[in-house]
Short mmCIF file of C-alpha atoms and ligand atoms in Angstrom, two decimals:
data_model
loop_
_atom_site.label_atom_id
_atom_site.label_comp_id
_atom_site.label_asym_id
_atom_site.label_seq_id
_atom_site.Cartn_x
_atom_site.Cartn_y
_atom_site.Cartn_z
CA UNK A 1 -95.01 -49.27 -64.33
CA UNK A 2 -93.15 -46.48 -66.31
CA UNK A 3 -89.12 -46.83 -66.07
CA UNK A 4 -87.68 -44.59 -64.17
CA UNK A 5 -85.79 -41.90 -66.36
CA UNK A 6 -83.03 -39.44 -64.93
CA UNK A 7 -84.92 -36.83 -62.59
CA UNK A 8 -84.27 -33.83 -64.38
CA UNK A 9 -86.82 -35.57 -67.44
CA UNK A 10 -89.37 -35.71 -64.53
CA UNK A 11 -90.25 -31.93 -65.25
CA UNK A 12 -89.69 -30.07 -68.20
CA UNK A 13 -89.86 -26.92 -66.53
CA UNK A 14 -89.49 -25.13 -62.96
CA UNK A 15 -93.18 -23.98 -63.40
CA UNK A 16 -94.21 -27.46 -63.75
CA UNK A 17 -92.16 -28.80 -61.22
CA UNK A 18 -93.64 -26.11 -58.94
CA UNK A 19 -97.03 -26.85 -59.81
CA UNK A 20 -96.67 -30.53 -59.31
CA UNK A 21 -95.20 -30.12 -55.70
CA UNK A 22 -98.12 -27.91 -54.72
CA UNK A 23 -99.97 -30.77 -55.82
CA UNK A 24 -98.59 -33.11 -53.84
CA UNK A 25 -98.76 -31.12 -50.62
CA UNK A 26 -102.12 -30.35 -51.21
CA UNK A 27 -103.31 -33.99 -50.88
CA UNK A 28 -102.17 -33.84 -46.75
CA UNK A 29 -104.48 -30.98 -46.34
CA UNK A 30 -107.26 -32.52 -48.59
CA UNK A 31 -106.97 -35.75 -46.19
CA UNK A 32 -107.17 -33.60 -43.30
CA UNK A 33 -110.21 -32.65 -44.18
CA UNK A 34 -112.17 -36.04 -44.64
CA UNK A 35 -112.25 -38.06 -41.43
CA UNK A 36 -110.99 -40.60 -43.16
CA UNK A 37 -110.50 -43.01 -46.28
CA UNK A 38 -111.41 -46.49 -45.04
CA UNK A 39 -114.36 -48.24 -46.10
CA UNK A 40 -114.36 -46.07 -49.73
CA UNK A 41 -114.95 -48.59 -52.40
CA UNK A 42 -112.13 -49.61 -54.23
CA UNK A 43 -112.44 -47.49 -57.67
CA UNK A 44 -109.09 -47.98 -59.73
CA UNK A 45 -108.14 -50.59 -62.07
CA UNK A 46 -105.33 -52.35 -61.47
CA UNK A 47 -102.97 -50.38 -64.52
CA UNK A 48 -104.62 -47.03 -63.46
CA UNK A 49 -103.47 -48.05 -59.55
CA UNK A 50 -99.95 -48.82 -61.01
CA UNK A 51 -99.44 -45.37 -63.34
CA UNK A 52 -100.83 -43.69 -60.31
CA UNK A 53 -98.14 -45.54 -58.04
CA UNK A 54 -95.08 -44.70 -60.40
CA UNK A 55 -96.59 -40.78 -60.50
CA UNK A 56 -96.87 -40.51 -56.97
CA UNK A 57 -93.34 -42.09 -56.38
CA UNK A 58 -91.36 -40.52 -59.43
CA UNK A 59 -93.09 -37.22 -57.69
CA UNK A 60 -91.74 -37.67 -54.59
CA UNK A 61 -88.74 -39.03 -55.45
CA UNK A 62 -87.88 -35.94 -57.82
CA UNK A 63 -88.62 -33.63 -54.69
CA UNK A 64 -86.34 -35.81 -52.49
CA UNK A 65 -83.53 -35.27 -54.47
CA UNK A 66 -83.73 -31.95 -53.77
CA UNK A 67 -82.54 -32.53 -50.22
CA UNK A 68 -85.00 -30.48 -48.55
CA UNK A 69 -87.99 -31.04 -46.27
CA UNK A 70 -87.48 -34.48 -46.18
CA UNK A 71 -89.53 -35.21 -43.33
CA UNK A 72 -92.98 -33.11 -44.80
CA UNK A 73 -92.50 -35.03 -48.45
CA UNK A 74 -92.24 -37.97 -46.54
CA UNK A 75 -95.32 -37.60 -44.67
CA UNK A 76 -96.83 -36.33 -47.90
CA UNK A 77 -96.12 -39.72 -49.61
CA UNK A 78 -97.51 -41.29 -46.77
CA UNK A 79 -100.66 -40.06 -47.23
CA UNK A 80 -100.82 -39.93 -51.09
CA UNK A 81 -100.02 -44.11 -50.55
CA UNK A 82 -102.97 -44.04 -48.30
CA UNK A 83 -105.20 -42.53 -50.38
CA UNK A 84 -104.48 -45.00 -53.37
CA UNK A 85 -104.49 -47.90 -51.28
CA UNK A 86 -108.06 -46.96 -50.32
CA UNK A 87 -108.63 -46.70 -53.74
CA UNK A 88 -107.17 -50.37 -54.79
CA UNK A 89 -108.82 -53.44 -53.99
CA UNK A 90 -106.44 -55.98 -51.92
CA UNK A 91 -105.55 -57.43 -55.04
CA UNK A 92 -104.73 -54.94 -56.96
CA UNK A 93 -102.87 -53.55 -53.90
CA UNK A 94 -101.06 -56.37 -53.62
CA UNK A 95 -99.52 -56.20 -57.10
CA UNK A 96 -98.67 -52.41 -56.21
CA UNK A 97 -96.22 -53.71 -53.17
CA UNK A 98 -93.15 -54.82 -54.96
CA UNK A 99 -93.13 -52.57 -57.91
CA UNK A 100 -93.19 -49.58 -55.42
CA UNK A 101 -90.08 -51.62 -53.38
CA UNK A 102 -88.44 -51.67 -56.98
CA UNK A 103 -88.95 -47.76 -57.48
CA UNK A 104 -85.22 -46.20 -56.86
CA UNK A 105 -86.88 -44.35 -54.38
CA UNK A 106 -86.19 -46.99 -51.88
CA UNK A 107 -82.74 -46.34 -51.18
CA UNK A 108 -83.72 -42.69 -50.50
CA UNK A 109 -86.34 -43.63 -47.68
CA UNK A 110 -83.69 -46.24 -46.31
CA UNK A 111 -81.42 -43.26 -44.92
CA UNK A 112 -84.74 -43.08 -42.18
CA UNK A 113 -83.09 -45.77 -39.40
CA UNK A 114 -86.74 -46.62 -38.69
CA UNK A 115 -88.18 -47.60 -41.84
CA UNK A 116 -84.40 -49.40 -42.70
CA UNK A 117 -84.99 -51.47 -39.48
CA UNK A 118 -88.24 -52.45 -40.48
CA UNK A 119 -87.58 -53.37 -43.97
CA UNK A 120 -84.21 -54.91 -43.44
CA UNK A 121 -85.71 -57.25 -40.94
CA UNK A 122 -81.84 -58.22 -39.06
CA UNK A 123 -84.30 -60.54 -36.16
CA UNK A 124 -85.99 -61.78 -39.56
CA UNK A 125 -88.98 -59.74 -38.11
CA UNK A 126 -90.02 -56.12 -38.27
CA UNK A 127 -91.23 -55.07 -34.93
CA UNK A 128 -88.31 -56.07 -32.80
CA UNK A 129 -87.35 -54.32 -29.66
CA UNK A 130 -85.00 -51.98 -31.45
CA UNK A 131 -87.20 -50.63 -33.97
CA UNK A 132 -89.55 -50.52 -31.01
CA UNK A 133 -86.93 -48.25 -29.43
CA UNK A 134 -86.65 -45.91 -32.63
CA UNK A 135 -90.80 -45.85 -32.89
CA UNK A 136 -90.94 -44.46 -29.13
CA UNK A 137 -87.84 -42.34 -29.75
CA UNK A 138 -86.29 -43.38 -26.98
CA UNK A 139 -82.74 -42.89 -25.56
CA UNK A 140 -81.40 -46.09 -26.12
CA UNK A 141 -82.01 -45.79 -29.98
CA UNK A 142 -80.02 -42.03 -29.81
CA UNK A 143 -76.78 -43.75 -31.08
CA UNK A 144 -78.46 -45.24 -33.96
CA UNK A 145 -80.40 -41.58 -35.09
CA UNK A 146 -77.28 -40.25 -34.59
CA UNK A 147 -74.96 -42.54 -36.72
CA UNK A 148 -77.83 -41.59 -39.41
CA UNK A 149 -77.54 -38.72 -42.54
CA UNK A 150 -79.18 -35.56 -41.65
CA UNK A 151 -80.94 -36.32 -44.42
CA UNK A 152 -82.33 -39.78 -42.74
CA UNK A 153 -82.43 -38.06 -39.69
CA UNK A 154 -85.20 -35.69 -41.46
CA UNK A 155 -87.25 -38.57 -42.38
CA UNK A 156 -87.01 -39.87 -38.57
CA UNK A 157 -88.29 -37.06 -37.54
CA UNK A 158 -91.42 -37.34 -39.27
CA UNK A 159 -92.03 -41.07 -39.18
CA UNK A 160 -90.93 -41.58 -35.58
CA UNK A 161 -94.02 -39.04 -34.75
CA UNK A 162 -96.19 -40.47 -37.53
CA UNK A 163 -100.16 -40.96 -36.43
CA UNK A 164 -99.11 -44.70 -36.11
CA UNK A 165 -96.13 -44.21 -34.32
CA UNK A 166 -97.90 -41.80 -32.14
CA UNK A 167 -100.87 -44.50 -31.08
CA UNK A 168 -97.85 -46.88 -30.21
CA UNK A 169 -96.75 -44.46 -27.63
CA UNK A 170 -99.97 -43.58 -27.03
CA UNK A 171 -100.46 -47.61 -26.09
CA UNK A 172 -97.51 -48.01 -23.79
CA UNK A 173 -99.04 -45.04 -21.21
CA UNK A 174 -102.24 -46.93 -21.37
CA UNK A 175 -101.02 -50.30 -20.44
CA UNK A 176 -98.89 -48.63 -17.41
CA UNK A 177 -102.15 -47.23 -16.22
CA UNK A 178 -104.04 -50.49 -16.50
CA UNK A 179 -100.91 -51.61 -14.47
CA UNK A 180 -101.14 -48.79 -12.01
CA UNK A 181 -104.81 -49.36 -11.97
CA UNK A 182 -104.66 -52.46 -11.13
CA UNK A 183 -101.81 -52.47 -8.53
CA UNK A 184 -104.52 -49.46 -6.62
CA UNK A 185 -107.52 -52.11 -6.80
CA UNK A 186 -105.29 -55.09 -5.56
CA UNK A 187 -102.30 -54.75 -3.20
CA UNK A 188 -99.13 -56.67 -4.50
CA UNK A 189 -101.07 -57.58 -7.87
CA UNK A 190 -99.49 -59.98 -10.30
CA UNK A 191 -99.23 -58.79 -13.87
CA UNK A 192 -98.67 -61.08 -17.39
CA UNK A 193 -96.82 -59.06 -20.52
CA UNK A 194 -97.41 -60.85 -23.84
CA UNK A 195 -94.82 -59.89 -26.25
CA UNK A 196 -93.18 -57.72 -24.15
CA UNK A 197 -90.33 -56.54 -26.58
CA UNK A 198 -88.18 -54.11 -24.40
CA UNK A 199 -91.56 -53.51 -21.97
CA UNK A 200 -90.67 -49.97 -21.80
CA UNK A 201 -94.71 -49.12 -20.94
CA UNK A 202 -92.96 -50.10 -17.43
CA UNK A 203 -91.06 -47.02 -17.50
CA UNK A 204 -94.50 -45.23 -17.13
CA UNK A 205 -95.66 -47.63 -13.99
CA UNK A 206 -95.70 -45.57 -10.96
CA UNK A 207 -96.35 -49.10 -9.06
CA UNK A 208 -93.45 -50.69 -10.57
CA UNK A 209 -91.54 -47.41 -9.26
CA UNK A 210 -93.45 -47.63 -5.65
CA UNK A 211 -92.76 -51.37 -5.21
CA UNK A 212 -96.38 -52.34 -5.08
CA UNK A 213 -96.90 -55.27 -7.26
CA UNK A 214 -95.05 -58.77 -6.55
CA UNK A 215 -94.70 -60.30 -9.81
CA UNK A 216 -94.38 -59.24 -13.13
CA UNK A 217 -93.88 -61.93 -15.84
CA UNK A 218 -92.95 -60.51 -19.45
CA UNK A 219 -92.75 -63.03 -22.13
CA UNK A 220 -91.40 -62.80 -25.62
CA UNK A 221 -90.07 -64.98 -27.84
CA UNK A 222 -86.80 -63.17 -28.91
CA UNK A 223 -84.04 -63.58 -26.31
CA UNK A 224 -82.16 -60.57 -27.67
CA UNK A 225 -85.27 -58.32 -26.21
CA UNK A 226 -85.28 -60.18 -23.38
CA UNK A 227 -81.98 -59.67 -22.32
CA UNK A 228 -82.81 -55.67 -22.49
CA UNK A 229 -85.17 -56.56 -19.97
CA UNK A 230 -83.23 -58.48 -17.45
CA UNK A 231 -80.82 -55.81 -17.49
CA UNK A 232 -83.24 -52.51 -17.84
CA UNK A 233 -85.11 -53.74 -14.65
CA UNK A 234 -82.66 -55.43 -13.02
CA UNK A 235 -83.59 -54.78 -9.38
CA UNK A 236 -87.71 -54.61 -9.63
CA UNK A 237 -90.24 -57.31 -10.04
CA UNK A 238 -89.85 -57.88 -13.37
CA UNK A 239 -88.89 -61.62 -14.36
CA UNK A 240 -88.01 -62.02 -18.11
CA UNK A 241 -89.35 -65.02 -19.62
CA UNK A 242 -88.40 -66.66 -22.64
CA UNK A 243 -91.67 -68.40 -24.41
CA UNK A 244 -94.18 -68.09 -26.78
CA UNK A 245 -97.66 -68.18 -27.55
CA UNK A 246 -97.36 -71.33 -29.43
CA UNK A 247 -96.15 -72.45 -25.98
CA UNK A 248 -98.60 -70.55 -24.02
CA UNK A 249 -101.44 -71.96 -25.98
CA UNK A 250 -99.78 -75.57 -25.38
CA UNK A 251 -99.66 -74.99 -21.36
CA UNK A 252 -96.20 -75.71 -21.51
CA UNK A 253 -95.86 -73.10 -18.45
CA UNK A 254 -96.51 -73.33 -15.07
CA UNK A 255 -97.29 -69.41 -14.65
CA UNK A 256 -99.88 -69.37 -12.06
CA UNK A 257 -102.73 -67.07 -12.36
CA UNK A 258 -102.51 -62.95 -12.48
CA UNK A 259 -104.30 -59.82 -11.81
CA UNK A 260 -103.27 -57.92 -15.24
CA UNK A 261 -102.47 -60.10 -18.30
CA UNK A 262 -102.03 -58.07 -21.37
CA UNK A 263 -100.49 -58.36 -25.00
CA UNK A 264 -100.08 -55.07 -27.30
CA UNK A 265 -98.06 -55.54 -30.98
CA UNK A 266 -98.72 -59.22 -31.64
CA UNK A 267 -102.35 -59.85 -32.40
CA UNK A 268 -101.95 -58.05 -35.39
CA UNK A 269 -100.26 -61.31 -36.47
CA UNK A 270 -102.56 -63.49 -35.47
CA UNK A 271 -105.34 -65.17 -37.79
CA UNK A 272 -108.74 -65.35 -36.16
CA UNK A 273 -108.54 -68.96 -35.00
CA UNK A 274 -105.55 -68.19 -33.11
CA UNK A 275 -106.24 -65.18 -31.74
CA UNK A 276 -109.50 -66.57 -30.58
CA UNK A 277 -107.72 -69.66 -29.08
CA UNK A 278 -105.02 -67.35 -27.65
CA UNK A 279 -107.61 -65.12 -26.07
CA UNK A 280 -109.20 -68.28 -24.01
CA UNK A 281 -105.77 -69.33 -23.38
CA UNK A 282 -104.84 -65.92 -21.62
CA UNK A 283 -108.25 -65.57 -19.91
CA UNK A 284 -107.67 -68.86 -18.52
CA UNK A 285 -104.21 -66.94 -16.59
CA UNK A 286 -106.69 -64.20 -15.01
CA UNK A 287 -107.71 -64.28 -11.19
CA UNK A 288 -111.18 -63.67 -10.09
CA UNK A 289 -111.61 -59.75 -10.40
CA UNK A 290 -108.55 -59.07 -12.88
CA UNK A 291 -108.30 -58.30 -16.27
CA UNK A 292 -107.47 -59.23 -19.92
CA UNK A 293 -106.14 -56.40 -22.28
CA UNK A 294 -105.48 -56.88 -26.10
CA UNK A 295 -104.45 -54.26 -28.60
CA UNK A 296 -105.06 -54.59 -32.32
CA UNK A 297 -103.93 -51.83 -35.23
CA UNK A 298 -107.31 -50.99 -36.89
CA UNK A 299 -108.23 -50.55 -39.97
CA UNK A 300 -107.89 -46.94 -39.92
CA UNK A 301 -104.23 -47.13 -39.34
CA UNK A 302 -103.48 -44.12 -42.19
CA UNK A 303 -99.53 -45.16 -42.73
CA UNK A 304 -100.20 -48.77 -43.51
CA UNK A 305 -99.55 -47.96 -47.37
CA UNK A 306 -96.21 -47.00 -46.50
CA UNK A 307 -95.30 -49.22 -43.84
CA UNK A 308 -96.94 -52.39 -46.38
CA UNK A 309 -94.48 -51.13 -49.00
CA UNK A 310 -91.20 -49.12 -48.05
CA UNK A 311 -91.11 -50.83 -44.19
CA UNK A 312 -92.33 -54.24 -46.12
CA UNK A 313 -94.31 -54.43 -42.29
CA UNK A 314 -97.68 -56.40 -43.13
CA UNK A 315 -100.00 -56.44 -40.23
CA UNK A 316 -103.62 -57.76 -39.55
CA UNK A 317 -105.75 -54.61 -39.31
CA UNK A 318 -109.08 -55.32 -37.50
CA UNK A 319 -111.97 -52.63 -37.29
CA UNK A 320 -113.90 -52.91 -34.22
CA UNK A 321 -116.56 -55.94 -35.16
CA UNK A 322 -113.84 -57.98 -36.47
CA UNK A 323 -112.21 -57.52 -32.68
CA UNK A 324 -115.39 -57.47 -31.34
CA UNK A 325 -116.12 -61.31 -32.95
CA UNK A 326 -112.70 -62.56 -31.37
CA UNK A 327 -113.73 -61.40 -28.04
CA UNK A 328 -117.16 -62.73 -28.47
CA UNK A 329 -116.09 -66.20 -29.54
CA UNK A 330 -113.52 -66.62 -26.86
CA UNK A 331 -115.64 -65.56 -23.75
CA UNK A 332 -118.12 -67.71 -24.77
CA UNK A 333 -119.82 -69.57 -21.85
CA UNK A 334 -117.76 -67.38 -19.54
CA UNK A 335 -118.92 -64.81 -17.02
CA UNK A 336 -116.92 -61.67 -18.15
CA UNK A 337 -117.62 -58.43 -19.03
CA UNK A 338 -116.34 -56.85 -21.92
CA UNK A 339 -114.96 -53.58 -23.65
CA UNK A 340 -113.87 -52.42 -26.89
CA UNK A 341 -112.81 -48.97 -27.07
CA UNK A 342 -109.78 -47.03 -29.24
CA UNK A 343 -106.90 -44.79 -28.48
CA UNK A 344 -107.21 -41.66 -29.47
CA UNK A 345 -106.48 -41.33 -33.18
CA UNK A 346 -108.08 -44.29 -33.49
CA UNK A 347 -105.32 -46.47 -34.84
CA UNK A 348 -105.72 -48.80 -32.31
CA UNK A 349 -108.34 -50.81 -31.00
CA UNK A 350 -108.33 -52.31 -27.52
CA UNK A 351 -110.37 -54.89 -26.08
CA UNK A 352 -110.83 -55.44 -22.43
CA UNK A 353 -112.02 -58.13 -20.91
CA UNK A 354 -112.71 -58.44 -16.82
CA UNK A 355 -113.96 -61.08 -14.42
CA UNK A 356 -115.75 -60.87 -11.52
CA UNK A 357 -114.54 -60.80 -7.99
C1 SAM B 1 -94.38 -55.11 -32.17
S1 SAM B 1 -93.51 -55.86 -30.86
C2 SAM B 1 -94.39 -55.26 -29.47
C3 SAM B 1 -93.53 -55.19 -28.26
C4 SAM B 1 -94.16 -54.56 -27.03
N1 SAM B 1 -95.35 -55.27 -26.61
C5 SAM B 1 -94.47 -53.11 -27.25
O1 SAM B 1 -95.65 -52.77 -27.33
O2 SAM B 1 -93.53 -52.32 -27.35
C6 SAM B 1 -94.01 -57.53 -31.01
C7 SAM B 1 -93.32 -58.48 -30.05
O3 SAM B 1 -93.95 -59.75 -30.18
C8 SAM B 1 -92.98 -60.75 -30.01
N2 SAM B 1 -93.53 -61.96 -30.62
C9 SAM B 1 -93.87 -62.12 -31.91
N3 SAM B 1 -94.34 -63.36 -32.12
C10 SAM B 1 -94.31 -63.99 -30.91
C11 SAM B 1 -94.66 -65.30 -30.47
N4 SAM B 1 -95.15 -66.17 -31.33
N5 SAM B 1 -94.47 -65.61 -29.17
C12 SAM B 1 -93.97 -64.67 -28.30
N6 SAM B 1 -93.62 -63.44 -28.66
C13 SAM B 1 -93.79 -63.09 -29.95
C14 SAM B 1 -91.77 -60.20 -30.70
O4 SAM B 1 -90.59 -60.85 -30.28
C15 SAM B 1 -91.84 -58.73 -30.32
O5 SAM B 1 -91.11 -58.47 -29.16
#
């Protein structure tokens, strides 16, 4: 990777710096245009992938400086990192990672209080229930925008509506309704949260609200979120739970059996043994006639370049047959009937699996 020389080398004239940003923008509305990149084969060599990386961030980072439309040149680099991922095999991808973390344009993106979160890691984890907070933009992460730059607070406002941020909050309104759903099908229905984080999907539940379900358990193994819990739902159903799915998978609970078990934001973890085994475990929790509900970020999540290298947030991205293989394998020999399906942009794929009455 070049070294990174003062900005003002970057261009040697206004005309070129001009015609470079036009190029960069224009990349967002070339993406929009193809459905999308995944599956292309991986065409760049690994020290065209890197002079491409240090053009792309130099170019971004030069614009930065400026001060201005932080928030479009973010999203810009967003996609311009998607597109050359695409381009890279996972190797070569790999070596990309830490040089772009070394590129001074780091400390720029860090004034964003979501993508610091994430790559700061204070729980030694990315996703906590904070940075949950900041991804729904909701009001108990205000203080924390607020305490940012304008400048970070620019940035926020792009990646806190990113199409990745935007399927998370797409997810917590569809795991309220397959809570509300199944409170309507069963009176006083028992529900299971995986890796609840903060839970705030139960801010959606309308049978939380209307009293209509008599138990709902919310795991995680990070007391700090679980505390938000206890004290966010203080007088409702809800019963914090400190455990994890190391435990789970060990039956060191006695949780009795539910109507609604469901985990969104931790499969993505998960190798395919253990999210196969985890799978069986939770089905294993389900009454006759309820439902298992797993979430997954797929393969077409478009901000995983960025999140891989300036949120330093790996996940396991499944497309739909690698999801498909982990339901397969852990209803085997089981009567239940199954569904795959994905939100709405497609960043996240669901599976659903349901027993019989
Ligand atoms: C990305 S967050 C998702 C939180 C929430 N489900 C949501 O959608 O907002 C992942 C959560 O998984 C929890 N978690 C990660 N590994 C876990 C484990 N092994 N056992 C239990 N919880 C775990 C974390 O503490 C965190 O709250």
């Amino acid at each position: 990777m070049r070294s990174h020389e003062p900005r003002a080398t970057v261009f040697e004239t206004a005309a070129q710096a001009a015609d470079s940003l036009k190029q960069f923008k224009d990349i967002k509305h070339a993406l929009r245009n193809t459905a999308s990149n995944t599956g292309k084969a991986p065409t760049l060599q690994t020290n065209e992938a890197k002079e491409e990386l240090a053009q792309v961030l130099d170019t971004a980072a030069f614009f930065l400086n400026g001060g201005r439309d932080a928030g479009y040149l973010v999203e810009c680099l967003v996609l311009q990192l998607h597109d050359l991922r695409s381009e890279c095999s996972p190797e070569t991808w790999k070596e990309l990672v830490p040089l772009a973390q070394a590129h001074p344009i780091r400390d720029k993106l860090m004034a964003d209080p979501f993508t610091r979160r994430s790559y700061e890691k204070p729980r030694g984890y990315s996703g906590d229930g904070v940075l949950l907070d900041l991804l729904y933009r909701h009001p108990a992460a205000q203080e924390e925008v607020e305490s940012s730059s304008q400048f970070g607070q620019d940035i926020y406002a792009y990646t806190s509506i990113s199409s990745s941020a935007l399927a998370v909050q797409e997810r917590r309104e569809i795991l309220a309704q397959f809570v509300d759903e199944t409170a309507a099908r069963r009176g006083g229905a028992e529900i299971l949260t995986v890796a609840c984080g903060h839970l705030r999907e139960a801010e959606f539940s309308s049978a939380l609200a209307g009293k209509s379900l008599s138990r709902w358990v919310a795991l995680d193994q990070d007391e700090a979120n679980l505390t938000v819990v206890g004290k966010d739902f203080a007088e409702t159903v809800v019963e914090p739970m400190a455990g994890s799915i190391k435990g789970l998978m060990a039956q060191q609970y006695d949780l009795g059996l539910f109507d609604l078990v469901y985990s969104a934001g931790v499969y993505d973890y998960l190798p395919f043994e253990i999210a196969v085994a985890l799978t069986r475990r939770l089905l294993d929790l389900v009454n006759p006639g309820g439902t298992l509900l797993v979430g997954n970020f797929s393969t077409e999540v478009v901000p995983a370049g960025y999140m891989e290298t300036f949120m330093n947030w790996s996940l396991l991205l499944r497309d739909e047959s690698q999801m498909r293989e982990i339901v397969v394998a852990a209803c085997a020999g089981q009567d239940v009937e199954t569904e795959l399906f994905f939100g709405e942009n497609r960043h996240i794929v669901y599976a659903r699996m349901s027993k019989p009455a």
